XYZ file of N, CA and C in Angstrom:
822
model
N -44.560 9.523 5.395
C -44.539 9.863 4.029
C -44.043 11.535 3.897
N -44.703 12.404 4.502
C -44.388 13.693 4.444
C -42.893 13.980 4.291
N -41.943 13.586 5.045
C -40.700 13.669 5.485
C -39.855 13.085 4.135
N -40.507 11.948 3.886
C -39.790 11.509 2.023
C -40.134 12.406 1.217
N -41.678 12.724 1.332
C -41.801 13.603 0.219
C -40.518 14.746 0.016
N -40.687 15.397 1.189
C -39.693 16.636 1.412
C -38.257 16.458 1.060
N -37.934 15.068 1.428
C -36.535 14.711 1.035
C -36.275 14.849 -0.262
N -37.290 14.033 -0.999
C -37.303 13.758 -2.398
C -37.379 15.381 -3.212
N -37.804 16.164 -2.956
C -38.173 17.398 -3.555
C -36.539 18.168 -3.310
N -36.129 18.118 -2.181
C -34.698 18.519 -2.006
C -33.962 18.035 -2.825
N -33.883 16.811 -2.989
C -32.577 16.417 -3.727
C -32.882 16.499 -5.291
N -34.146 16.625 -5.906
C -34.888 17.080 -6.999
C -33.798 18.356 -7.558
N -34.120 19.350 -6.354
C -33.749 20.880 -6.140
C -32.333 20.769 -6.430
N -31.660 19.634 -5.837
C -30.297 19.983 -5.721
C -29.829 19.203 -6.882
N -30.462 18.842 -8.161
C -30.409 17.737 -9.300
C -29.618 16.511 -8.711
N -29.612 15.783 -7.596
C -29.043 14.599 -6.820
C -30.383 13.508 -7.119
N -30.204 13.174 -8.434
C -31.162 12.347 -8.712
C -31.117 11.008 -8.267
N -29.845 10.555 -7.693
C -29.480 9.312 -7.247
C -30.007 9.309 -5.857
N -30.174 10.179 -4.993
C -30.842 10.504 -3.525
C -32.334 10.399 -3.752
N -32.473 11.182 -4.985
C -34.091 11.082 -5.242
C -34.753 9.555 -5.337
N -34.055 8.884 -6.232
C -34.538 8.020 -6.478
C -34.721 6.888 -4.896
N -33.672 7.195 -4.245
C -33.331 6.128 -2.624
C -34.498 6.832 -2.033
N -34.754 8.093 -1.910
C -36.089 8.614 -0.626
C -37.270 8.166 -1.549
N -37.516 8.700 -3.050
C -38.809 8.809 -3.474
C -39.190 7.300 -3.635
N -38.259 6.255 -3.914
C -38.961 4.834 -4.197
C -38.273 3.703 -3.095
N -36.852 3.640 -2.867
C -36.488 2.630 -1.875
C -37.066 2.774 -0.529
N -36.687 4.029 -0.232
C -37.153 4.388 1.435
C -39.018 4.499 1.602
N -39.519 4.985 0.617
C -40.845 4.897 0.183
C -41.344 3.270 0.392
N -40.755 2.277 -0.538
C -41.145 0.915 -0.310
C -40.813 0.247 0.890
N -39.941 0.603 1.452
C -39.545 0.139 2.828
C -40.583 0.742 4.166
N -40.947 1.879 3.645
C -41.962 2.545 4.390
C -43.366 1.964 4.488
N -43.707 1.602 3.118
C -45.099 0.510 2.950
C -44.704 -0.943 3.847
N -43.723 -1.510 3.778
C -43.240 -2.622 3.930
C -43.551 -2.876 5.586
N -43.048 -1.634 6.349
C -43.099 -1.535 7.521
C -44.819 -1.614 8.256
N -45.247 -0.497 7.409
C -46.798 -0.447 7.914
C -47.423 -1.989 7.381
N -47.126 -2.506 6.684
C -47.837 -3.813 6.286
C -47.493 -4.814 6.861
N -46.368 -4.946 7.811
C -45.906 -5.912 8.696
C -46.387 -5.587 10.104
N -46.582 -4.284 10.264
C -46.997 -4.049 11.847
C -48.771 -4.068 11.810
N -49.311 -4.067 10.706
C -50.952 -3.768 11.432
C -51.702 -5.093 10.844
N -52.839 -5.525 11.433
C -53.445 -6.508 11.006
C -53.933 -6.393 9.647
N -54.865 -5.382 9.512
C -55.398 -5.066 8.096
C -54.767 -3.638 7.710
N -54.452 -3.469 6.562
C -54.053 -2.287 5.832
C -55.242 -1.451 5.495
N -55.190 -0.166 5.876
C -56.211 0.773 5.302
C -56.254 0.949 3.635
N -57.432 1.073 3.053
C -57.059 0.959 1.747
C -57.290 2.277 1.262
N -57.908 3.287 1.772
C -57.660 4.765 1.386
C -56.330 5.230 1.668
N -55.559 4.637 2.798
C -54.113 4.771 2.896
C -53.165 4.524 2.024
N -53.311 2.986 1.272
C -52.870 2.599 0.461
C -52.775 3.104 -0.785
N -54.239 3.759 -0.914
C -54.548 4.331 -2.366
C -53.465 5.953 -2.575
N -53.589 6.532 -1.146
C -52.696 7.979 -1.236
C -51.680 7.553 -1.428
N -51.295 6.454 -0.764
C -49.626 6.287 -1.130
C -49.016 5.974 -2.223
N -50.064 5.358 -2.783
C -49.483 4.946 -4.594
C -49.399 6.241 -5.045
N -51.104 7.241 -4.827
C -50.863 8.434 -5.882
C -49.648 9.600 -5.467
N -49.315 9.529 -3.956
C -48.308 10.279 -3.887
C -46.777 9.909 -4.606
N -46.475 8.367 -4.418
C -45.425 8.070 -4.834
C -45.119 8.067 -6.413
N -46.418 7.974 -7.304
C -46.455 8.130 -8.333
C -46.329 9.518 -8.738
N -46.824 10.642 -8.027
C -46.303 11.831 -8.305
C -44.830 12.397 -8.233
N -44.053 11.723 -7.282
C -42.791 12.151 -6.994
C -41.724 11.262 -7.764
N -42.382 10.247 -8.241
C -41.214 9.386 -9.458
C -41.663 9.900 -10.656
N -42.809 10.574 -11.020
C -42.531 11.141 -12.470
C -41.659 11.595 -12.920
N -41.003 12.719 -12.669
C -39.421 13.089 -13.194
C -38.416 11.773 -13.639
N -38.456 10.893 -13.052
C -37.723 9.788 -13.444
C -38.329 8.733 -13.959
N -39.403 8.492 -13.938
C -40.147 7.108 -14.720
C -41.428 7.839 -15.036
N -41.595 8.636 -15.965
C -42.811 9.383 -16.507
C -43.857 8.485 -16.980
N -43.143 7.584 -18.010
C -44.145 6.821 -18.727
C -44.833 5.726 -17.812
N -44.306 5.071 -16.866
C -44.737 4.084 -16.202
C -45.735 4.660 -15.178
N -45.345 5.752 -14.579
C -46.147 6.737 -13.577
C -47.539 7.313 -14.524
N -47.579 7.717 -15.634
C -48.655 7.891 -16.364
C -49.471 6.787 -16.512
N -48.864 5.753 -16.495
C -49.824 4.120 -16.773
C -50.480 3.906 -14.917
N -50.100 3.982 -14.447
C -50.361 4.318 -12.916
C -51.418 5.089 -12.483
N -51.154 6.397 -12.769
C -52.079 7.367 -12.712
C -53.551 7.404 -13.411
N -53.541 6.963 -14.492
C -54.666 6.814 -15.546
C -55.281 5.665 -15.324
N -54.575 4.363 -15.349
C -55.030 3.186 -15.512
C -55.397 2.332 -14.231
N -54.746 2.615 -13.148
C -54.670 2.159 -11.423
C -55.598 3.273 -11.049
N -55.078 4.472 -10.898
C -55.896 5.446 -9.956
C -57.052 5.937 -10.776
N -57.234 5.941 -12.040
C -58.595 6.454 -12.663
C -58.738 8.095 -12.866
N -57.821 8.476 -13.164
C -57.587 9.962 -13.393
C -57.615 10.326 -14.950
N -58.619 11.374 -14.897
C -58.379 11.804 -16.871
C -57.271 12.400 -17.344
N -56.781 13.374 -16.207
C -55.627 14.316 -16.903
C -54.646 13.585 -16.702
N -53.641 14.146 -17.232
C -52.219 13.503 -17.713
C -51.529 13.468 -16.185
N -50.373 12.653 -15.727
C -49.834 12.949 -14.387
C -48.506 14.171 -14.680
N -48.430 14.474 -15.923
C -47.393 15.323 -16.539
C -47.629 16.889 -15.904
N -49.088 17.075 -15.651
C -49.477 18.444 -15.578
C -49.738 18.543 -14.191
N -49.449 17.666 -13.400
C -49.776 17.623 -11.840
C -48.745 18.373 -10.991
N -49.005 18.895 -10.089
C -47.770 19.433 -9.156
C -47.339 18.315 -8.037
N -46.114 18.603 -7.870
C -45.494 18.090 -6.783
C -46.379 18.134 -5.450
N -46.575 16.999 -4.775
C -47.050 16.933 -3.551
C -46.735 17.967 -2.469
N -47.489 18.685 -2.051
C -47.148 19.783 -0.746
C -48.397 19.159 0.341
N -47.899 19.872 1.322
C -48.370 19.627 2.463
C -48.337 21.174 3.637
N -49.674 21.567 3.514
C -49.429 22.428 4.499
C -49.561 22.279 6.088
N -49.785 21.290 6.608
C -49.567 21.179 7.851
C -47.966 20.635 8.322
N -47.679 21.323 9.372
C -46.383 20.516 9.924
C -45.984 19.433 9.854
N -44.817 19.037 9.657
C -44.175 17.469 9.763
C -43.836 17.261 11.531
N -44.648 16.313 11.745
C -43.944 16.021 13.265
C -42.634 15.233 13.034
N -41.503 16.117 13.303
C -40.175 15.600 13.135
C -40.055 14.409 14.452
N -40.599 14.666 15.397
C -40.287 13.564 16.647
C -41.099 12.211 16.441
N -42.158 12.289 15.848
C -42.906 11.091 15.539
C -42.190 10.430 14.543
N -41.757 11.135 13.405
C -40.841 10.388 12.121
C -39.876 9.642 12.898
N -39.212 10.182 13.525
C -37.667 10.035 14.108
C -38.201 8.605 14.945
N -39.056 8.619 15.864
C -39.501 7.344 16.323
C -40.072 6.272 15.513
N -40.823 6.295 14.570
C -40.998 5.317 13.498
C -39.773 4.904 12.897
N -38.966 5.638 12.503
C -37.622 4.966 11.664
C -36.901 4.272 12.713
N -36.857 4.697 13.987
C -36.011 4.348 14.745
C -36.848 2.440 14.866
N -38.060 2.352 15.220
C -38.673 1.092 15.602
C -38.411 0.258 14.095
N -38.735 0.812 13.079
C -38.697 0.075 11.764
C -36.959 -0.357 11.451
N -36.230 0.541 12.019
C -34.772 0.232 11.702
C -34.539 -1.127 12.989
N -34.639 -0.796 14.111
C -34.829 -1.936 14.944
C -35.371 -3.040 14.490
N -36.528 -3.339 14.050
C -37.198 -4.466 13.340
C -36.166 -5.065 12.287
N -35.904 -4.330 11.552
C -34.721 -4.811 10.758
C -33.766 -5.608 11.184
N -32.877 -4.735 12.068
C -32.227 -5.387 12.490
C -32.216 -6.487 13.190
N -33.323 -6.770 13.846
C -33.552 -7.912 14.586
C -33.786 -9.212 13.815
N -34.136 -8.999 12.530
C -34.572 -9.837 11.455
C -33.294 -10.289 10.703
N -32.550 -9.016 10.717
C -31.286 -9.618 9.990
C -29.945 -10.131 10.739
N -30.257 -9.955 11.825
C -29.211 -10.832 13.363
C -30.024 -12.366 12.918
N -31.315 -12.720 12.955
C -32.165 -13.908 13.196
C -31.290 -14.835 11.995
N -31.669 -14.040 10.716
C -31.363 -14.770 9.444
C -29.992 -15.366 9.279
N -29.086 -14.358 9.775
C -27.383 -14.725 10.138
C -27.438 -15.872 10.900
N -28.061 -16.105 12.070
C -27.771 -17.464 12.922
C -28.545 -18.387 12.397
N -29.483 -18.367 11.668
C -30.254 -19.538 11.042
C -29.388 -20.154 9.715
N -28.786 -19.350 8.953
C -28.320 -19.670 7.848
C -27.313 -20.640 7.978
N -27.130 -21.744 7.066
C -26.282 -22.804 7.312
C -24.669 -22.337 6.807
N -23.921 -22.628 7.425
C -22.282 -22.444 6.943
C -22.078 -23.413 6.216
N -20.792 -23.361 5.511
C -20.136 -24.458 4.855
C -20.199 -25.709 5.135
N -20.276 -25.782 6.587
C -20.170 -27.567 7.318
C -21.579 -27.817 7.830
N -22.532 -26.961 6.850
C -23.894 -27.280 7.237
C -24.686 -27.214 8.347
N -24.296 -26.450 8.965
C -24.404 -26.287 10.518
C -24.619 -24.598 10.759
N -25.890 -24.395 11.678
C -26.408 -23.065 11.749
C -25.926 -22.729 13.009
N -25.662 -21.666 13.482
C -25.588 -20.936 14.859
C -26.419 -21.184 15.466
N -27.512 -21.145 15.235
C -29.096 -21.221 16.084
C -29.964 -22.172 15.169
N -30.389 -23.469 15.582
C -31.583 -24.215 14.906
C -32.805 -23.130 14.752
N -33.698 -23.613 13.913
C -34.977 -22.696 13.610
C -35.768 -23.609 14.892
N -36.768 -22.710 14.941
C -37.378 -23.161 16.457
C -37.016 -22.914 17.792
N -35.619 -22.610 17.779
C -34.910 -22.391 19.209
C -35.545 -21.444 19.981
N -35.355 -21.391 21.197
C -36.073 -20.331 21.972
C -34.693 -19.407 22.172
N -34.827 -18.118 21.966
C -33.550 -17.159 22.029
C -33.767 -15.928 23.133
N -33.009 -15.482 23.549
C -33.027 -14.075 24.131
C -32.432 -12.951 23.090
N -33.330 -11.861 22.928
C -32.737 -10.313 22.311
C -31.934 -9.744 23.249
N -30.988 -9.239 22.563
C -30.062 -8.671 23.487
C -29.873 -7.227 22.504
N -30.306 -6.047 23.165
C -29.929 -4.896 22.644
C -28.932 -3.710 23.039
N -27.635 -3.514 22.275
C -26.793 -2.823 23.025
C -27.044 -1.485 22.613
N -27.288 -0.517 23.234
C -27.615 1.174 23.190
C -26.098 1.848 23.617
N -25.740 2.481 22.589
C -24.525 3.512 23.074
C -25.040 4.908 23.397
N -24.500 4.946 24.364
C -24.636 6.453 25.121
C -23.696 7.379 24.443
N -22.748 7.703 23.686
C -21.550 8.158 23.164
C -21.067 7.932 21.429
N -20.678 8.472 21.178
C -19.960 8.025 19.886
C -18.188 7.795 19.943
N -17.979 7.034 19.023
C -16.563 6.409 18.927
C -15.811 7.633 18.502
N -14.694 8.097 18.972
C -13.593 9.156 18.912
C -13.845 9.603 17.431
N -13.566 8.951 16.138
C -13.276 8.932 15.222
C -14.658 9.810 14.493
N -15.741 9.124 15.016
C -17.164 9.953 14.783
C -17.263 11.254 15.469
N -17.060 11.477 16.617
C -16.891 12.587 16.882
C -16.205 14.088 16.193
N -14.823 13.165 15.626
C -14.279 14.069 14.920
C -14.552 14.381 13.734
N -15.619 13.294 13.176
C -16.062 13.799 11.854
C -17.377 14.794 11.940
N -18.100 14.587 13.231
C -18.884 15.627 13.908
C -18.722 16.728 13.739
N -17.165 17.278 14.534
C -16.859 18.568 14.507
C -16.587 19.025 12.991
N -15.897 18.268 12.516
C -15.572 18.550 10.841
C -17.043 19.044 10.035
N -17.836 18.293 10.325
C -19.104 18.597 9.931
C -19.902 19.970 9.917
N -19.611 20.137 11.124
C -20.121 21.256 12.102
C -19.967 22.571 11.597
N -17.991 22.435 11.214
C -17.467 23.523 10.767
C -17.746 24.046 9.440
N -17.908 22.674 8.642
C -18.165 22.924 7.058
C -19.713 23.683 6.889
N -20.573 22.738 7.901
C -21.840 23.576 8.010
C -21.969 24.859 7.907
N -21.364 25.050 8.677
C -21.162 26.966 9.284
C -21.102 27.820 8.262
N -20.080 27.214 7.515
C -19.477 27.929 6.322
C -20.279 27.483 4.822
N -20.770 26.602 4.690
C -21.806 26.315 3.499
C -21.111 25.284 2.721
N -20.197 24.722 3.196
C -19.604 23.839 2.533
C -19.426 22.439 2.440
N -20.475 21.961 3.607
C -20.872 20.763 3.907
C -21.547 19.971 2.704
N -21.663 20.356 1.704
C -22.559 19.654 0.208
C -21.449 19.617 -0.800
N -20.237 20.386 -0.485
C -19.199 20.010 -1.444
C -18.529 19.043 -0.963
N -18.757 17.845 -1.740
C -18.034 16.643 -1.428
C -16.461 16.732 -1.346
N -16.390 17.496 -2.293
C -14.827 17.554 -3.018
C -14.080 18.444 -1.631
N -14.392 19.484 -1.182
C -14.029 20.091 0.448
C -13.970 19.010 1.349
N -15.082 18.276 1.442
C -15.307 17.563 2.533
C -14.136 16.074 2.825
N -14.183 15.535 1.131
C -13.233 14.610 1.456
C -11.891 15.506 1.232
N -11.438 16.190 1.023
C -9.989 16.792 1.097
C -9.593 17.211 2.716
N -10.718 16.978 3.576
C -10.705 17.846 5.403
C -10.379 16.624 5.884
N -11.289 15.375 5.176
C -11.460 13.878 6.315
C -9.918 13.586 6.420
N -10.199 13.168 7.770
C -8.634 12.335 8.419
C -8.886 11.115 8.718
N -7.940 10.405 8.143
C -8.202 8.841 8.541
C -8.768 8.395 6.853
N -9.689 7.039 7.141
C -10.254 5.903 6.084
C -11.490 6.707 5.530
N -11.397 7.325 4.326
C -12.467 7.739 3.545
C -13.692 6.703 3.326
N -13.617 5.769 3.083
C -14.402 4.446 3.199
C -15.430 4.402 4.434
N -14.594 4.695 5.610
C -15.399 4.384 6.862
C -15.913 5.922 7.056
N -15.557 7.046 6.925
C -15.741 8.144 7.248
C -16.957 8.551 6.529
N -16.970 8.721 5.196
C -17.901 9.084 4.268
C -19.295 8.684 4.352
N -19.411 7.308 4.770
C -20.897 6.938 4.976
C -21.471 7.703 5.866
N -20.376 7.873 7.272
C -21.093 8.417 8.147
C -21.283 9.979 8.325
N -20.948 10.447 7.303
C -21.108 11.943 7.120
C -22.193 12.132 6.178
N -22.322 11.044 5.344
C -23.509 11.154 4.504
C -24.819 11.249 5.305
N -24.837 10.105 6.437
C -25.831 9.854 7.264
C -25.905 11.007 7.878
N -24.989 11.825 8.254
C -25.128 13.446 8.985
C -25.833 14.071 8.712
N -25.679 14.229 7.388
C -26.117 15.346 5.971
C -27.409 14.727 5.685
N -28.103 13.522 5.917
C -29.267 13.275 5.636
C -30.311 13.336 6.949
N -29.737 13.503 8.029
C -30.377 13.841 9.415
C -30.474 15.313 9.398
N -29.622 16.416 8.509
C -29.980 17.595 8.984
C -30.881 18.073 7.881
N -31.650 17.182 6.935
C -32.675 17.450 6.320
C -34.034 17.263 7.067
N -33.628 16.615 8.070
C -35.250 16.565 8.898
C -34.973 17.244 10.371
N -33.616 17.409 11.055
C -33.158 17.887 12.297
C -32.686 19.189 12.469
N -32.884 19.607 13.149
C -31.945 21.115 13.492
C -30.739 20.622 13.446
N -29.780 21.561 13.130
C -28.379 21.217 13.053
C -27.624 21.183 14.501
N -28.389 22.215 15.650
C -27.702 21.866 17.012
C -27.952 20.429 17.522
N -29.190 19.629 16.966
C -29.620 18.397 17.413
C -28.465 17.521 16.973
N -28.291 17.615 15.776
C -27.310 16.679 14.967
C -25.764 16.848 15.539
N -25.177 17.740 15.578
C -23.937 18.118 16.045
C -23.511 18.022 17.410
N -24.617 18.296 18.302
C -24.602 18.178 19.650
C -24.630 16.923 20.222
N -24.961 15.784 19.323
C -25.031 14.386 19.832
C -26.349 14.266 20.467
N -27.162 15.046 20.204
C -28.663 15.073 21.043
C -29.662 13.823 19.841
N -30.155 12.822 21.331
C -31.272 12.065 20.660
C -32.456 12.494 21.410
N -33.452 12.960 20.737
C -34.717 13.587 21.273
C -35.529 12.319 21.936
N -35.374 11.460 22.314
C -36.169 10.296 22.910
C -35.347 9.224 23.260
N -35.768 8.687 24.237
C -35.187 7.776 25.338
C -35.009 6.267 24.621
N -34.295 5.855 23.886
C -34.305 4.564 23.342
C -34.707 3.262 24.079
N -34.564 3.004 25.262
C -34.655 2.371 25.938
C -36.199 2.176 26.458
N -36.843 3.150 26.825
C -38.558 3.673 26.969
C -39.100 3.121 25.674
N -38.584 3.743 24.257
C -39.388 3.458 23.417
C -39.183 1.906 23.238
N -38.310 1.026 23.543
C -38.111 -0.244 22.954
C -39.035 -1.015 23.962
N -38.994 -0.529 25.251
C -40.031 -1.180 26.073
C -41.654 -0.935 25.653
N -41.899 0.137 25.189
C -43.443 0.519 24.440
C -43.341 -0.560 23.420
N -42.613 -0.897 22.554
C -42.937 -1.768 21.459
C -42.286 -3.229 21.550
N -42.453 -3.492 23.160
C -41.601 -4.711 23.244
C -42.336 -5.868 23.024
N -43.818 -5.793 22.598
C -44.582 -6.850 21.946
C -44.097 -6.921 20.662
N -43.797 -6.032 19.625
C -43.677 -6.131 18.443
C -42.078 -6.579 18.322
N -41.122 -6.049 19.293
C -39.932 -6.526 19.403
C -39.758 -7.676 19.308
N -40.372 -8.725 20.202
C -40.384 -9.839 20.534
C -40.989 -10.879 19.403
N -41.813 -10.070 18.597
C -42.552 -10.777 17.697
C -41.995 -10.758 16.439
N -40.439 -9.742 16.145
C -40.033 -9.777 14.980
C -39.295 -11.350 14.358
N -38.419 -11.699 15.173
C -37.946 -13.105 14.670
C -39.405 -13.855 14.004
N -38.696 -14.406 12.875
C -39.852 -15.239 12.130
C -39.397 -16.706 12.454
N -38.104 -17.232 12.515
C -37.895 -18.647 12.534
C -37.577 -19.300 14.139
N -37.210 -18.129 14.764
C -36.771 -18.242 16.087
C -38.004 -17.910 17.210
N -37.651 -18.308 18.267
C -38.786 -18.036 19.323
C -38.227 -16.956 20.786
N -38.193 -16.004 20.518
C -38.023 -14.699 21.306
C -38.628 -15.213 22.922
N -37.911 -15.296 23.891
C -38.524 -15.289 25.184
C -37.794 -14.438 26.328
N -36.756 -13.568 25.850
C -36.314 -12.899 26.654
C -35.622 -11.676 26.085
N -35.705 -10.665 27.019
C -35.196 -9.211 25.937
C -34.487 -8.532 27.086
N -33.293 -8.242 26.791
C -32.353 -7.385 27.850
C -31.368 -6.053 27.045
N -31.782 -5.388 27.524
C -30.824 -3.976 26.975
C -30.054 -3.500 27.697
N -28.808 -3.433 27.077
C -27.581 -3.020 27.627
C -27.342 -1.777 27.201
N -26.816 -0.786 27.704
C -26.288 0.665 27.771
C -24.854 0.620 28.063
N -23.810 1.201 26.849
C -22.530 1.509 27.365
C -21.895 2.425 26.961
N -20.879 2.854 27.257
C -20.239 4.007 26.393
C -18.775 3.543 25.855
N -18.893 4.055 24.676
C -17.791 3.660 24.178
C -16.066 4.217 24.544
N -16.181 5.479 25.400
C -15.342 5.910 25.983
C -14.610 4.931 27.389
N -15.596 4.099 27.800
C -15.429 3.076 28.685
C -14.395 2.195 28.283
N -14.837 1.659 27.222
C -14.098 0.537 26.473
C -15.064 -1.081 27.181
N -15.784 -1.018 27.839
C -16.455 -2.178 28.276
C -17.825 -2.225 28.021
N -18.308 -3.204 28.391
C -19.965 -3.507 28.681
C -20.460 -4.440 29.483
N -21.071 -3.647 30.399
C -21.475 -4.420 31.709
C -23.138 -4.840 31.518
N -23.271 -6.176 31.638
C -24.545 -6.552 31.396
C -25.249 -6.837 32.931
N -26.497 -7.100 32.641
C -27.583 -7.083 33.611
C -27.191 -7.612 34.776
N -26.630 -9.112 34.637
C -26.090 -9.880 35.474
C -24.657 -9.816 36.480
N -23.904 -8.302 36.105
C -22.682 -8.105 36.305
C -21.737 -8.377 35.477
N -21.977 -9.234 34.346
C -20.648 -9.706 33.598
C -20.183 -8.203 32.812
N -19.190 -8.265 32.847
C -18.365 -7.264 32.325
C -17.110 -7.742 31.148
N -17.136 -7.286 29.840
C -16.751 -7.612 28.706
C -16.118 -6.599 28.171
N -14.866 -6.787 27.213
C -14.753 -5.489 26.443
C -15.428 -5.347 25.594
N -15.577 -3.990 24.553
C -16.428 -3.692 23.708
C -15.837 -4.834 22.397
N -16.613 -5.103 21.943
C -16.169 -6.057 20.690
C -16.256 -5.408 19.257
N -15.931 -5.635 18.254
C -16.183 -4.933 16.971
C -17.509 -4.875 16.763
N -17.977 -6.177 16.607
C -19.937 -5.937 16.269
C -20.700 -4.937 17.210
N -20.211 -5.028 18.563
C -21.061 -3.868 19.573
C -20.308 -2.599 19.258
N -19.345 -2.346 19.010
C -18.652 -0.818 18.905
C -19.547 -0.457 17.241
N -20.193 -0.915 16.622
C -20.680 -0.219 15.672
C -21.941 0.310 16.092
N -22.665 0.190 17.421
C -23.602 0.826 17.821
C -23.324 2.294 18.213
N -23.842 3.327 17.797
C -24.232 4.853 18.130
C -25.475 5.385 18.445
N -25.670 6.322 19.226
C -26.786 6.558 19.579
C -27.998 6.813 18.510
N -28.947 6.138 18.869
C -30.009 6.069 17.877
C -29.865 4.909 16.783
N -29.050 4.412 17.029
C -28.579 2.958 16.149
C -28.028 2.068 16.950
N -28.928 1.067 17.579
C -28.324 0.297 18.376
C -28.008 -1.017 17.369
N -27.310 -1.936 18.173
C -26.640 -3.326 17.951
C -27.280 -4.416 18.312
N -27.784 -5.562 17.387
C -28.633 -6.540 18.438
C -27.905 -7.937 17.862
N -27.487 -8.566 19.109
C -27.424 -9.665 18.986
C -28.500 -10.868 19.342
N -28.541 -11.976 19.024
C -29.282 -13.188 19.741
C -28.551 -14.150 20.442
N -29.041 -14.713 21.503
C -28.289 -15.528 22.294
C -29.551 -16.816 22.481
N -28.838 -18.151 22.304
C -29.732 -19.072 22.617
C -30.104 -19.443 24.033
N -31.149 -19.890 24.231
C -31.685 -20.223 25.645
C -31.724 -21.601 25.565
N -30.864 -22.103 26.535
C -30.709 -23.877 26.268
C -32.207 -24.450 26.641
């Protein structure tokens, strides 16, 4: 929550209300959902603290609704309009936040892959029938595709000159398809809010993806809701090699789907077990 509060404050300071709504509402809601789905019993005090913090950070956008929550639900006597934006005196554990976001994103990817497999197509047939046994395959990229490396070099140069937040300048210097490059560049800018520039632009991931997945293996295997996960395989690959090597020795070219994986953002596929 601390990271999202800081991000939301920075967005407000930059008068970027669209991004403030994203971090203060949508990302906050996603954080709540992740907590709800990964614990047996939610802590009441923590839930009430969550509601209070989100009410405060959304007040500039929806003041009347937040006033109602502040007084009627939380029971405060004074108006939310005279409250200060949430502040935290203790330091934010960036590494813990990054690991949490990684696990949350991975579980979401598994569920999205599952829905894609069990959804019936036009011929009323699905790729994998509900209740089937499956193997979860997680592809971890050890490097970035060439075009993303070029974007990172460009962003690093603009960051040093203070022009990275000028979208007009950024778009004028991007080579290739803006529709593909800009989402990745916005992802880098978002990372800069929580990480050091050296970590972002030097391709550093401050945690071992495979080790973290193994630590959370039970949650990973429990992520599918309509299929039964019975096996897990983690596959490392490099975009620069152009191939993927599986644990059994099989070697295949990098597919378009697998090629979307980058360090810190793996690709998940599900394979039916006969």
